[in-house]
mmCIF file of C-alpha atoms and ligand atoms in Angstrom:
data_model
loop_
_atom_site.group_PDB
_atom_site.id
_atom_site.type_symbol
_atom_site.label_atom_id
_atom_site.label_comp_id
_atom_site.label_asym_id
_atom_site.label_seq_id
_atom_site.Cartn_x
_atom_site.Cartn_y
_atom_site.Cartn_z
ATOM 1 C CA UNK A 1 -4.948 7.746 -26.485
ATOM 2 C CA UNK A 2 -2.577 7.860 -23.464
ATOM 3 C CA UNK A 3 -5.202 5.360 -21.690
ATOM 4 C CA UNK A 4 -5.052 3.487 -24.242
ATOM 5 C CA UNK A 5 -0.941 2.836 -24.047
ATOM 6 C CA UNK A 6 -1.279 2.564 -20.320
ATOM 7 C CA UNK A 7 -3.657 -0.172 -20.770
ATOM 8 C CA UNK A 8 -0.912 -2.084 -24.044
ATOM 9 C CA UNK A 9 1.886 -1.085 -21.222
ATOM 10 C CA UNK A 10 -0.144 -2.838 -18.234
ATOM 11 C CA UNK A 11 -0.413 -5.888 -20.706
ATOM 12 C CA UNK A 12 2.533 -6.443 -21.988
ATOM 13 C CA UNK A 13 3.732 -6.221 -18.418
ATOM 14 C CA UNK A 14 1.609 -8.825 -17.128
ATOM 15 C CA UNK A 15 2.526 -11.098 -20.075
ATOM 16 C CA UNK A 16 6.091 -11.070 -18.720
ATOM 17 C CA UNK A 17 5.085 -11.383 -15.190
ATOM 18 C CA UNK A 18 3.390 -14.320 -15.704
ATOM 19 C CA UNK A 19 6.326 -15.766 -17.781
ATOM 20 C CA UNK A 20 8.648 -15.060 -14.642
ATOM 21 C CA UNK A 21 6.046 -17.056 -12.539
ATOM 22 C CA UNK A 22 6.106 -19.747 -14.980
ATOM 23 C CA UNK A 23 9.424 -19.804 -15.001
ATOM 24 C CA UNK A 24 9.761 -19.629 -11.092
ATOM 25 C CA UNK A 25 7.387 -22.508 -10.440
ATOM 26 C CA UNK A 26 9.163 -24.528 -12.715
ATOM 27 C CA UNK A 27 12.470 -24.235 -10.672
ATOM 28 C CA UNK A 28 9.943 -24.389 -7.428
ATOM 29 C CA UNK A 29 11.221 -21.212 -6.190
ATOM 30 C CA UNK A 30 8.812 -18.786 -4.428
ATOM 31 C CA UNK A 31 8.822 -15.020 -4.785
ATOM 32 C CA UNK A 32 7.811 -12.578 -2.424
ATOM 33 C CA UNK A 33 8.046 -8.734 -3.843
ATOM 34 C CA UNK A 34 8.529 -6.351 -0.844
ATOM 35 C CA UNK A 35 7.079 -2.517 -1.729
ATOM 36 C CA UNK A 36 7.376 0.327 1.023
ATOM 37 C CA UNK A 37 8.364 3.615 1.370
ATOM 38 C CA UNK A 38 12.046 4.720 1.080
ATOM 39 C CA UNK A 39 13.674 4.526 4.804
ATOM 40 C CA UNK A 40 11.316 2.009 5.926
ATOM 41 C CA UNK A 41 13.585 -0.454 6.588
ATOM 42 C CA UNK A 42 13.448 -3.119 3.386
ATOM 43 C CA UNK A 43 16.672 -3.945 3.347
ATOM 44 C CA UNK A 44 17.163 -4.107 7.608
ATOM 45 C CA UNK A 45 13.871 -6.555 7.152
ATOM 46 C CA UNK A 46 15.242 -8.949 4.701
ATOM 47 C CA UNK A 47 18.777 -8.621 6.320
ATOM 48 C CA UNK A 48 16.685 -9.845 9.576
ATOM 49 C CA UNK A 49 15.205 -12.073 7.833
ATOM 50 C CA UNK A 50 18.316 -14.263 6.228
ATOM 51 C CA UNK A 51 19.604 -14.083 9.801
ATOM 52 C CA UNK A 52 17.107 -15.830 11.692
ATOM 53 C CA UNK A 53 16.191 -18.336 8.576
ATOM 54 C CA UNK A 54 16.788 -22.236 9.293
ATOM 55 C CA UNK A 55 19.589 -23.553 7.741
ATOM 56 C CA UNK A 56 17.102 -25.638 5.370
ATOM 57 C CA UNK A 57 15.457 -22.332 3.955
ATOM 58 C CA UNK A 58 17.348 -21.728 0.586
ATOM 59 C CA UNK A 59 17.046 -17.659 -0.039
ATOM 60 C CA UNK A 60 18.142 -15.338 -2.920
ATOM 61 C CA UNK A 61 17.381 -11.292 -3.568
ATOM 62 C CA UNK A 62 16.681 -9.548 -6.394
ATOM 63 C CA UNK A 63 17.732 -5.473 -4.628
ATOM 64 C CA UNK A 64 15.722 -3.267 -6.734
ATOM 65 C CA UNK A 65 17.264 0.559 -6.973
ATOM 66 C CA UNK A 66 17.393 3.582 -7.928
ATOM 67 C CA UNK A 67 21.020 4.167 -8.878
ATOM 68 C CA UNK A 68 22.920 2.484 -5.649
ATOM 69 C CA UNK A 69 24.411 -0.602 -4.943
ATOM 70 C CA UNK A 70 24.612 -0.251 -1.413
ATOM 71 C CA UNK A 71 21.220 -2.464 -0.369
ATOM 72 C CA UNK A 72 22.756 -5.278 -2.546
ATOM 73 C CA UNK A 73 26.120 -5.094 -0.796
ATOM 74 C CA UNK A 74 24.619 -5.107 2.524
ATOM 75 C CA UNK A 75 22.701 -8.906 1.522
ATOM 76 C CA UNK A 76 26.015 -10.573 -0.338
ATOM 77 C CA UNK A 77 27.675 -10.123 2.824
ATOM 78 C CA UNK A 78 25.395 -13.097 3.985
ATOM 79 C CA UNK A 79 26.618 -15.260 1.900
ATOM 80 C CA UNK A 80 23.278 -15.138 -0.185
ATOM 81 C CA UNK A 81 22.915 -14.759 -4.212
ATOM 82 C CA UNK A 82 21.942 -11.378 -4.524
ATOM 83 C CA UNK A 83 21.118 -9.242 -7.811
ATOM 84 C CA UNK A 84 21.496 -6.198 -8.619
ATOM 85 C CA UNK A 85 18.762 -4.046 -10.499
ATOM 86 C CA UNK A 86 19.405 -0.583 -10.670
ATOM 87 C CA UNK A 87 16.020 1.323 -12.367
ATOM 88 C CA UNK A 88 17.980 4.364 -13.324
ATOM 89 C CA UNK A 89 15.896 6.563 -11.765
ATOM 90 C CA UNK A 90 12.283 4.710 -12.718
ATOM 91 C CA UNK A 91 10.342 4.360 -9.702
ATOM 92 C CA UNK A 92 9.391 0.548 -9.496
ATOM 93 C CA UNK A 93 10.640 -2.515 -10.853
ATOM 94 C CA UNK A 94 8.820 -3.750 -13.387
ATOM 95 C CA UNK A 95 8.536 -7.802 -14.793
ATOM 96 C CA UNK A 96 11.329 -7.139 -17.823
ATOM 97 C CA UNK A 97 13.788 -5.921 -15.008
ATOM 98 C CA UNK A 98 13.079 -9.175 -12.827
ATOM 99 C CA UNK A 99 13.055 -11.518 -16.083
ATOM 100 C CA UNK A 100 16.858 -9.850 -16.987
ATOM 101 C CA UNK A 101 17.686 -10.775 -12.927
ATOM 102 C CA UNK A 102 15.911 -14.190 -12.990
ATOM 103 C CA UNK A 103 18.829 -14.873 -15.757
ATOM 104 C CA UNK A 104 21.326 -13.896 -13.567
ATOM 105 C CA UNK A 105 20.859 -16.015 -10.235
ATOM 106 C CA UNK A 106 20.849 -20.218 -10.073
ATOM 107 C CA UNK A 107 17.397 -20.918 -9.166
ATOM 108 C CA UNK A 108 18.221 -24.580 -8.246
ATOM 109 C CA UNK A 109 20.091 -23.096 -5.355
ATOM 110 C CA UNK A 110 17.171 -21.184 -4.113
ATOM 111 C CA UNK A 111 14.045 -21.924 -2.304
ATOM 112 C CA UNK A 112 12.480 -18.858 -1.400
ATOM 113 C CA UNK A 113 13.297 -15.186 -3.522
ATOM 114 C CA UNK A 114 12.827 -12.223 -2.058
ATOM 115 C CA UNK A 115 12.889 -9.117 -4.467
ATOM 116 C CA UNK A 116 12.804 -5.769 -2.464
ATOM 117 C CA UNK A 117 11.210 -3.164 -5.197
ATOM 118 C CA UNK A 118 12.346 0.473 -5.027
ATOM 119 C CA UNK A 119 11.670 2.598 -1.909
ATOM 120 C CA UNK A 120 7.707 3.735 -3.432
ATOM 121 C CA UNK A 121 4.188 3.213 -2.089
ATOM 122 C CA UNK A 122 2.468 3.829 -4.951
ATOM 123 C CA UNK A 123 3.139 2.447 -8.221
ATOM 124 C CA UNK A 124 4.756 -0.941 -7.077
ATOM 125 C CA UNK A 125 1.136 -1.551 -6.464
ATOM 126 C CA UNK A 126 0.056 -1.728 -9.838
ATOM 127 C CA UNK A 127 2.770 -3.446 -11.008
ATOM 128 C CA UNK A 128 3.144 -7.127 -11.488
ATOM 129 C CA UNK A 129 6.436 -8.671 -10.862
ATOM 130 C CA UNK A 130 5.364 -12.564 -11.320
ATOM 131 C CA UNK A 131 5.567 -12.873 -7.656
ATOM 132 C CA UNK A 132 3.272 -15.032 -5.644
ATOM 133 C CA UNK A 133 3.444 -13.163 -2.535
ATOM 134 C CA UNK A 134 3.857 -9.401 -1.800
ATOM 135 C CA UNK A 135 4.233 -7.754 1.086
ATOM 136 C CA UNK A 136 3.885 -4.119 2.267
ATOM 137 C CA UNK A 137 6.547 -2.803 4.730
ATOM 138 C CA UNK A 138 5.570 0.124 6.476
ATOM 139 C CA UNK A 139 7.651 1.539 9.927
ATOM 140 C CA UNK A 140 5.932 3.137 12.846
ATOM 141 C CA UNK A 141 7.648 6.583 11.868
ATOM 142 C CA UNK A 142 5.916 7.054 9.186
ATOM 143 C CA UNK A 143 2.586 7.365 10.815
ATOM 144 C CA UNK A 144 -0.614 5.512 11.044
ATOM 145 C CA UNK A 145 -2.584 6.942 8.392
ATOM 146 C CA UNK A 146 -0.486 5.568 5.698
ATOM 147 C CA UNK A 147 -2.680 2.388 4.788
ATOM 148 C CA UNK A 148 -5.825 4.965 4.562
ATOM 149 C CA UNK A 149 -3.950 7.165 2.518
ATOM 150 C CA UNK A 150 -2.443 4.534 0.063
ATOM 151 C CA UNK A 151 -5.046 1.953 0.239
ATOM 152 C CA UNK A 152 -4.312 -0.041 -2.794
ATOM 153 C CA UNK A 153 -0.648 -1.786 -1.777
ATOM 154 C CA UNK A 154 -2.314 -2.829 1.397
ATOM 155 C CA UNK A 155 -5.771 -4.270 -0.370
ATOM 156 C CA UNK A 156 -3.434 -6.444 -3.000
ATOM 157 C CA UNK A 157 -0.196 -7.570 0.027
ATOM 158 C CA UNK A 158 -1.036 -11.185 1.343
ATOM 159 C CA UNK A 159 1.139 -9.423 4.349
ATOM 160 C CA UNK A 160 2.067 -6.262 6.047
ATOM 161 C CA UNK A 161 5.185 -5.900 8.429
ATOM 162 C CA UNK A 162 5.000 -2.986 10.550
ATOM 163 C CA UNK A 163 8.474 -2.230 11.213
ATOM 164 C CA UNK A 164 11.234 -0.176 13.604
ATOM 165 C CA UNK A 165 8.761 -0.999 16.906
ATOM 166 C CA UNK A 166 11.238 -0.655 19.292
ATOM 167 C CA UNK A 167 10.507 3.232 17.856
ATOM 168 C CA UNK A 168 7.059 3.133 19.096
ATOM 169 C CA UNK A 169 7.147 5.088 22.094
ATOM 170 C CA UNK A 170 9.186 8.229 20.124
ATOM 171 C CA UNK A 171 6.014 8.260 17.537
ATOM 172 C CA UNK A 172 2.278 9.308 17.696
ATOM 173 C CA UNK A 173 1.718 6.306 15.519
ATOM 174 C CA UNK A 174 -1.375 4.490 16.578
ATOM 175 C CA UNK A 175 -0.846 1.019 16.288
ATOM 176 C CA UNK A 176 -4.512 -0.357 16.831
ATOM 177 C CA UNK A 177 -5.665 2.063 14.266
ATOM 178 C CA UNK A 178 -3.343 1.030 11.512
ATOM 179 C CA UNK A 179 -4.102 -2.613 12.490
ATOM 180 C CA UNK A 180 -7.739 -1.875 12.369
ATOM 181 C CA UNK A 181 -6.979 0.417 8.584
ATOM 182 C CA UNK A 182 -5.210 -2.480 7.238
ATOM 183 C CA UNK A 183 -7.977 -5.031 8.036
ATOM 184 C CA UNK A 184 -11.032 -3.107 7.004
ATOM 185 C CA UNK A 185 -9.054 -2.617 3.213
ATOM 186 C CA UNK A 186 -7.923 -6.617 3.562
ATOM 187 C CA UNK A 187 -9.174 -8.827 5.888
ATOM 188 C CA UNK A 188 -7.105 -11.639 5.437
ATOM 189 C CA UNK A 189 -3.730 -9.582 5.081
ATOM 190 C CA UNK A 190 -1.184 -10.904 7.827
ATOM 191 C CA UNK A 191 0.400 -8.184 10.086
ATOM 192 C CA UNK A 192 3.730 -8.917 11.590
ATOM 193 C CA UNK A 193 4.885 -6.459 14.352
ATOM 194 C CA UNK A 194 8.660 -6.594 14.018
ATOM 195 C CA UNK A 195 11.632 -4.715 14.916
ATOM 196 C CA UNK A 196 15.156 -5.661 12.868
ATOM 197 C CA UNK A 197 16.905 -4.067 15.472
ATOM 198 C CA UNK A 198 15.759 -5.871 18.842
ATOM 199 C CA UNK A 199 14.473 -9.063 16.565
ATOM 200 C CA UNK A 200 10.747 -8.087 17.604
ATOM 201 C CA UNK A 201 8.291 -10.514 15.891
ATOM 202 C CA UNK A 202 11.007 -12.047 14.012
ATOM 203 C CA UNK A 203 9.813 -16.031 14.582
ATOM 204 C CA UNK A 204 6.260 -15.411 13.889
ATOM 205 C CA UNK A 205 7.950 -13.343 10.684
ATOM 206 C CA UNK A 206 9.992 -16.671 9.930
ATOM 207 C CA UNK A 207 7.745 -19.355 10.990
ATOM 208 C CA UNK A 208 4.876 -17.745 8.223
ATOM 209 C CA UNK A 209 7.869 -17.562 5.397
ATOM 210 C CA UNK A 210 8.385 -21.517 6.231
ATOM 211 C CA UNK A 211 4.617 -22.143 6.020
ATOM 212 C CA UNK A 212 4.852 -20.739 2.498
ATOM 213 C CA UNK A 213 6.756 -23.394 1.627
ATOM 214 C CA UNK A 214 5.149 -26.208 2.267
HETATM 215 MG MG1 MG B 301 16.666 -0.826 0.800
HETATM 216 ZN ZN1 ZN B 302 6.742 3.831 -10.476
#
């Protein structure tokens, strides 16, 4: 029976999600849902990321979190609509939560939406959003062995950024081998080698998000 309400739950969810997408490429925004580990560096990323955008490229954030509005704060002080989900503890977002947000942000005014999901791996995964593009984030201190040991956000991410490289050095993480991981699970996933602090990789990183686009 409980496989049975994971499978109605799974549904229902995907109904919604593809309502949001619907509803997205009617306003011709894009969504990109960004999954990784707590501490990865999400919100550094898409702080990067709004700072090195051409002035053309229209951006809004849905901050997905636990209880915090802290991630949210840090993005409104670009001058960017950001919302605000907080999960209350659940461990991903899920399509109702981004349908409630999608209310609450002027999608004429926005080109390309980035939701960051809550700091997970795991479940994120299996959970559709409506986005059209997701992306794994995954630092260099976390260790190699992560897209072998979570295989199924990197086999369904159109990209991965590998983040904090100017860390590299300080780690054991092996970079060919998670580049080599990554592939074998998804061989057309894009890996971006970045670092938010020292802007490492950040064109490539902005120059894809602009091929989106068009
Ligand atoms: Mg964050
Ligand atoms: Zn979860």
């Amino acid at each position: 029976m409980k496989i049975v309400l994971a499978e109605k739950l799974t549904a229902h969810n995907d109904e919604i999600a593809r309502s949001n997408r619907q509803h997205l490429d009617s306003a011709h925004v894009l969504a990109l849902n960004f999954i990784g580990s707590p501490g990865t560096g999400k919100t550094s990323l898409l702080e990067r990321t709004l700072h090195t955008r051409s002035p053309h490229q229209r951006m809004g954030v849905i901050e997905g979190d636990l209880f915090t509005a802290r991630d949210a704060e840090r993005i409104a002080s670009h001058g960017i609509p950001v919302v605000q989900i907080n999960t209350r503890g659940a461990c991903h977002l899920d399509a109702a939560m981004v349908s409630r947000a999608l209310s609450g942000i002027d999608l004429a005014t926005v080109d390309l939406l980035l939701i960051e999901n809550v700091g997970n791996l795991v479940c994120p995964a299996g959970c559709d959003l409506g986005e059209h593009v997701r992306v794994t984030v995954l630092s260099v201190t976390e260790g190699s062995d992560k897209p072998a040991k979570y295989p199924l956000v990197f086999c369904r991410s159109d990209a991965v950024v590998l983040t904090k490289l100017d860390l590299l050095d300080h780690t054991d993480f092996d970079l060919d081998a998670a580049v080599h991981d990554i592939h074998a699970l998804n061989p057309d996933c894009e890996v971006f080698l970045t670092s938010a602090r020292t802007g490492q990789g950040m064109e490539r990183w902005s120059q894809w998000l602009s091929g989106l686009l068009r």
